[in-house]
Coordinates of C-alpha atoms in Angstrom, one line a residue:
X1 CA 114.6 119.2 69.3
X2 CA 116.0 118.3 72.7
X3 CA 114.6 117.7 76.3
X4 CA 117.4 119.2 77.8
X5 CA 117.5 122.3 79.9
X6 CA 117.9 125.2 77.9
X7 CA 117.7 123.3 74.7
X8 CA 121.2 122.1 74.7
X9 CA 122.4 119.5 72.1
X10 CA 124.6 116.9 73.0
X11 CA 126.3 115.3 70.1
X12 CA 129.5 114.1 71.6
X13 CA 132.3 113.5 73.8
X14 CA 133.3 116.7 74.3
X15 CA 129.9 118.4 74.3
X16 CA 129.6 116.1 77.3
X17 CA 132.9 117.1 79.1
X18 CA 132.0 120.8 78.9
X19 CA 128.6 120.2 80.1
X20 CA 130.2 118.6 83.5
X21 CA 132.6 121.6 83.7
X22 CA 135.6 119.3 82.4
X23 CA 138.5 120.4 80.4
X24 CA 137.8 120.1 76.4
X25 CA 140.2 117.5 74.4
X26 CA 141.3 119.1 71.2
X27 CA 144.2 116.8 70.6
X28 CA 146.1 113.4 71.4
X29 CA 148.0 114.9 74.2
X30 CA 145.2 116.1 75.5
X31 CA 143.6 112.1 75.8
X32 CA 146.7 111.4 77.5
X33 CA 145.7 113.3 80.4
X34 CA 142.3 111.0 80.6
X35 CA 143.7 107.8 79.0
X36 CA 147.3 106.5 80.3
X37 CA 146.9 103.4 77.5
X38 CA 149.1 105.6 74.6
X39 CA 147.9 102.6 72.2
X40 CA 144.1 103.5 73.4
X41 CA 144.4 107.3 72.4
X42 CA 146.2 106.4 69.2
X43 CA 143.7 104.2 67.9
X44 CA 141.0 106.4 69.0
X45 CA 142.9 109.3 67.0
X46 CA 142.9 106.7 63.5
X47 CA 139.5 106.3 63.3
X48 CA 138.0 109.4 65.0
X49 CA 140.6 112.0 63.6
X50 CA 139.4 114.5 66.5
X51 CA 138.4 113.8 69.8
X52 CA 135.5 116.5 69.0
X53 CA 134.2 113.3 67.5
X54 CA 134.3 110.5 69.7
X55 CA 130.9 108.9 70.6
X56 CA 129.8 109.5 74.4
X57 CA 129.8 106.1 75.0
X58 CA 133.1 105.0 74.0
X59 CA 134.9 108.5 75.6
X60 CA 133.4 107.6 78.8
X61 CA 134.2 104.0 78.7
X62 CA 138.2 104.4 77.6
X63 CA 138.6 107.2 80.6
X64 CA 140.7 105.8 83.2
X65 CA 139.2 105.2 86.4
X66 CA 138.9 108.0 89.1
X67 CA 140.7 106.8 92.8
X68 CA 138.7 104.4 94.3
X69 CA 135.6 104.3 91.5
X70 CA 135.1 102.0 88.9
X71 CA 134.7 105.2 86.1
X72 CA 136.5 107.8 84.3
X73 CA 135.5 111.6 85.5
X74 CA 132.8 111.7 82.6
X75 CA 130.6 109.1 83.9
X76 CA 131.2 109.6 87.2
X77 CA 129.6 113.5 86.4
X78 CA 126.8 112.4 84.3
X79 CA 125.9 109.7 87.2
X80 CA 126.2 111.7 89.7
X81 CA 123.7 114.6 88.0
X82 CA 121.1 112.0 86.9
X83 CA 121.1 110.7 90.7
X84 CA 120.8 114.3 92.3
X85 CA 118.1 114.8 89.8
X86 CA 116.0 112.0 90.8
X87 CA 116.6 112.6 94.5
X88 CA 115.6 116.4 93.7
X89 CA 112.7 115.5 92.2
X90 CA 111.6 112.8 94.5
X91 CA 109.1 114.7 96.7
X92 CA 108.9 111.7 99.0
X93 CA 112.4 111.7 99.3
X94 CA 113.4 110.6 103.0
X95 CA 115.3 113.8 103.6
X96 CA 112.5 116.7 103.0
X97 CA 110.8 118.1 105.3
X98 CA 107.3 116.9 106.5
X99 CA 108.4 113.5 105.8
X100 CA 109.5 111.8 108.8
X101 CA 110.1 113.8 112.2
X102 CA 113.8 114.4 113.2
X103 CA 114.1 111.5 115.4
X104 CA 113.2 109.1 112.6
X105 CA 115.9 110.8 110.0
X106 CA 118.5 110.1 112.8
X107 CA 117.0 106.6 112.7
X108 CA 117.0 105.7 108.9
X109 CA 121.0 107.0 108.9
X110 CA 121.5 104.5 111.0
X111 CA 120.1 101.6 108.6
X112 CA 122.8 99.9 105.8
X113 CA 122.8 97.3 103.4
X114 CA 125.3 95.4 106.1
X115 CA 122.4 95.5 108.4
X116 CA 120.1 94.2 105.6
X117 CA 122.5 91.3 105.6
X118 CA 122.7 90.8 108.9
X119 CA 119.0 90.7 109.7
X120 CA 117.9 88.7 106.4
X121 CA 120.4 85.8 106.0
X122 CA 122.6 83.6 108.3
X123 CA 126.0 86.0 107.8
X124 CA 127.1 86.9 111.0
X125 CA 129.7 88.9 110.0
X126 CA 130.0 91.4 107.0
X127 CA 131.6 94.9 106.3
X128 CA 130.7 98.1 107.8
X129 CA 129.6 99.4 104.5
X130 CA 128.9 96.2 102.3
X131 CA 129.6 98.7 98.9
X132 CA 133.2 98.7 100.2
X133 CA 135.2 96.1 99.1
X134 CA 137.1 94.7 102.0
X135 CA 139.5 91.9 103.3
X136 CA 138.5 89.1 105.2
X137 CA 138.8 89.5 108.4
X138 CA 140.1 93.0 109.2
X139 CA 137.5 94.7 107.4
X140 CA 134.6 92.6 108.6
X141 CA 132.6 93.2 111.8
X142 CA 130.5 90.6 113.7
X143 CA 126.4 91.5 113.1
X144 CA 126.1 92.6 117.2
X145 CA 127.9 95.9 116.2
X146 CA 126.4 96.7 113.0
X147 CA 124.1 99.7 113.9
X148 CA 120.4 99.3 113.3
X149 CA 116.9 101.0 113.5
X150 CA 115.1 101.7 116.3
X151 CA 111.6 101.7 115.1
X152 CA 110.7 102.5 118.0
X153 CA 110.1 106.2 117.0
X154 CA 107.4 105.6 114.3
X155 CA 105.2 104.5 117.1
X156 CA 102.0 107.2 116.8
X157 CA 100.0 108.4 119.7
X158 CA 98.1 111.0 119.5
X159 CA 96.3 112.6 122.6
X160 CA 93.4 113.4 119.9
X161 CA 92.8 109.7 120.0
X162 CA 92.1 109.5 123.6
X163 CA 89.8 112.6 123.4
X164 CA 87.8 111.8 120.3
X165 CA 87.8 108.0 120.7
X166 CA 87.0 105.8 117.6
X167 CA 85.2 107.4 115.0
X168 CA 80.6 106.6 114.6
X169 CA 79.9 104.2 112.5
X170 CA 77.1 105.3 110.1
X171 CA 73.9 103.3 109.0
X172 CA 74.2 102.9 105.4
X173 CA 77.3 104.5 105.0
X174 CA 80.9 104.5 106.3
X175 CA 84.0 106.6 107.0
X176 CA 87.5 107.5 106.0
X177 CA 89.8 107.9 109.3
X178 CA 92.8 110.0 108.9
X179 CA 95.4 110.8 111.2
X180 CA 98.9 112.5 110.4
X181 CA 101.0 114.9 112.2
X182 CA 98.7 115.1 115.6
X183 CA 95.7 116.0 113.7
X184 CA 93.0 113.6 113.2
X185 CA 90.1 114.2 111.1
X186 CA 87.1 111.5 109.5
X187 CA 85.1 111.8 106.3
X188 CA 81.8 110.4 106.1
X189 CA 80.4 108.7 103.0
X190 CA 77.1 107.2 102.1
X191 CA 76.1 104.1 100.2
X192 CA 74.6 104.7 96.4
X193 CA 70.6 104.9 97.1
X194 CA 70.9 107.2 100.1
X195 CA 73.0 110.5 101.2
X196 CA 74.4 112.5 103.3
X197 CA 72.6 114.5 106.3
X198 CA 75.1 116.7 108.4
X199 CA 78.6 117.2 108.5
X200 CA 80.9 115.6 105.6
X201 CA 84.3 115.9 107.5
X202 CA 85.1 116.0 111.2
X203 CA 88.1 116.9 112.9
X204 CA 89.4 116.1 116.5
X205 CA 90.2 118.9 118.8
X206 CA 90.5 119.8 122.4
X207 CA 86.7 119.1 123.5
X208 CA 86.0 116.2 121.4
X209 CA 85.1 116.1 117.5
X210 CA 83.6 119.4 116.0
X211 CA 80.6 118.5 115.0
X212 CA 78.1 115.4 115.7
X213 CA 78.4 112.1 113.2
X214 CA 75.9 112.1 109.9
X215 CA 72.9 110.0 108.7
X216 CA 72.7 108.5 105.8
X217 CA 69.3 108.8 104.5
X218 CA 67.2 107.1 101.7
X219 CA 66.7 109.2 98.5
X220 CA 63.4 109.1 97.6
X221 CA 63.7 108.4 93.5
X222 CA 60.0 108.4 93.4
X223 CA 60.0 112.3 94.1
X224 CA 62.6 113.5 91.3
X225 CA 59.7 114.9 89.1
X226 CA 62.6 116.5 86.3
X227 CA 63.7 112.4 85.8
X228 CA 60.9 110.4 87.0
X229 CA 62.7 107.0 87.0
X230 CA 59.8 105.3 86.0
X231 CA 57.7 105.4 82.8
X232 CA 54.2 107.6 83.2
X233 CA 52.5 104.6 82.7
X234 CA 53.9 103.1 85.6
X235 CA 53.7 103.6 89.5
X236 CA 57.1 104.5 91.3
X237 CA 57.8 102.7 94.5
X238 CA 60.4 103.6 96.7
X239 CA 62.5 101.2 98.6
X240 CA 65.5 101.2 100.6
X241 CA 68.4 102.2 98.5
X242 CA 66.7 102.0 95.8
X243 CA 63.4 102.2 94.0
X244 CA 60.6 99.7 91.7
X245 CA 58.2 100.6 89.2
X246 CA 54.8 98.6 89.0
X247 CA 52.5 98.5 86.6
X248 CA 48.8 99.5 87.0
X249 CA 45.6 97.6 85.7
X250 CA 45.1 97.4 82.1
X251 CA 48.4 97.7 82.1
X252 CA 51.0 94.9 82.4
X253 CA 55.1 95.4 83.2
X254 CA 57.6 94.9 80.1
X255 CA 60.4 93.0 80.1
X256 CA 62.5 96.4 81.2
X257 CA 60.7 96.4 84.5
X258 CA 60.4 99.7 84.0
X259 CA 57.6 100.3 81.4
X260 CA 53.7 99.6 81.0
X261 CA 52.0 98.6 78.2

């Protein structure tokens, strides 16, 4: 059983070749026109027979290098896929929308691993693109005209914030603030013992927030008749946050704090 799309099976070289659109290799001659190394291709042909049998591995190993890369056209596919892949299904990838604005994309284009170098070590001058191999010093640049981010443009001010002001602090309780995209909103949330009285969530608009702050109130244990929390034999007590259960005369407390006997 596969995990493939489409439940295709790969089982070798030239499953893989046809998968990345590449010509099929039926014959010796056919290697020749991936592998220049004649004594490569006739060795493969002794022990394989057919190139329909070569392991994935070794075909995409023995390929000769495409211009400028450092693999055959076979790896260079199955990279390239894999990569797209995890970019495509990377919903936090930099380049979707609702990620970063415009201006900040332009930004983040701007950023390299040169620059990296340039702002994290004493290198003062390195290659534009430090993935290129290059020749000292015609291919180097001095640090001052390496491009870098203006971070500038992740500053965020919201006019919201100037309305609304900082969020009420709540008695017993606290708050979530949350601001993204110009709109700000605040969700209140009460300690255990006591709860909520009013509005949950708040949001910021043109007058001011919607609605006032909450309360957080005691719960009153004592009055949950369905689950008393305390034995009948006992008295319930309310306190802040909380509750106690006391025993009444002829009765004395157990070791449970929460029984008479």
């Amino acid at each position: 059983e596969s995990n493939l799309p489409f439940n295709i099976i790969f089982t070798g070289y030239n499953d893989w070749r046809e998968f990345c659109g590449l010509p099929k290799l039926e014959t010796q001659d056919d290697l020749h026109t991936v592998i220049a190394n004649n004594n490569v291709t006739k060795k493969i042909m002794e022990l394989y027979h057919n190139p329909s049998n070569i392991d994935v591995w070794l075909g995409g190993l023995v390929e000769d290098f495409l211009p400028g890369a450092r693999t055959g056209p076979l790896f260079a596919c199955i990279i390239g896929k894999q990569m797209k892949a995890l970019r495509d299904g990377d919903r936090f990838w930099w380049e979707n929308d609702n990620i970063f604005t415009e201006d900040q994309k332009h930004e983040l284009k701007k950023h390299s691993l040169s620059r990296v170098i340039c702002d994290n070590t004493g290198i003062s001058e390195v290659p534009t693109d430090a993935f290129q191999l290059g020749k000292f010093p015609q291919d180097f640049k001095h640090c001052d005209n390496i491009p870098g981010m203006d971070l500038g443009v992740w500053k965020e001010v919201y006019q919201e914030e100037e309305i609304c002001g900082t969020p009420k602090t709540v008695e017993n309780g606290d708050f979530v603030y949350c601001s993204e995209f110009g709109k700000s909103t605040v969700t209140y949330l009460c300690k255990y013992g006591f709860q909520l009285q009013g509005e949950e969530q708040l949001t910021c608009t043109s007058k001011g927030w919607n609605f006032e702050a909450p309360v957080c109130i005691d719960i009153n244990e004592c009055e949950n008749e369905i689950n008393p929390p305390c034995s009948s034999s006992a008295k319930c007590i309310n306190t802040k946050g909380s509750y106690k259960c006391l025993s009444t005369d002829p009765y004395k407390l157990t070791e449970d704090r929460k029984t008479c006997i």
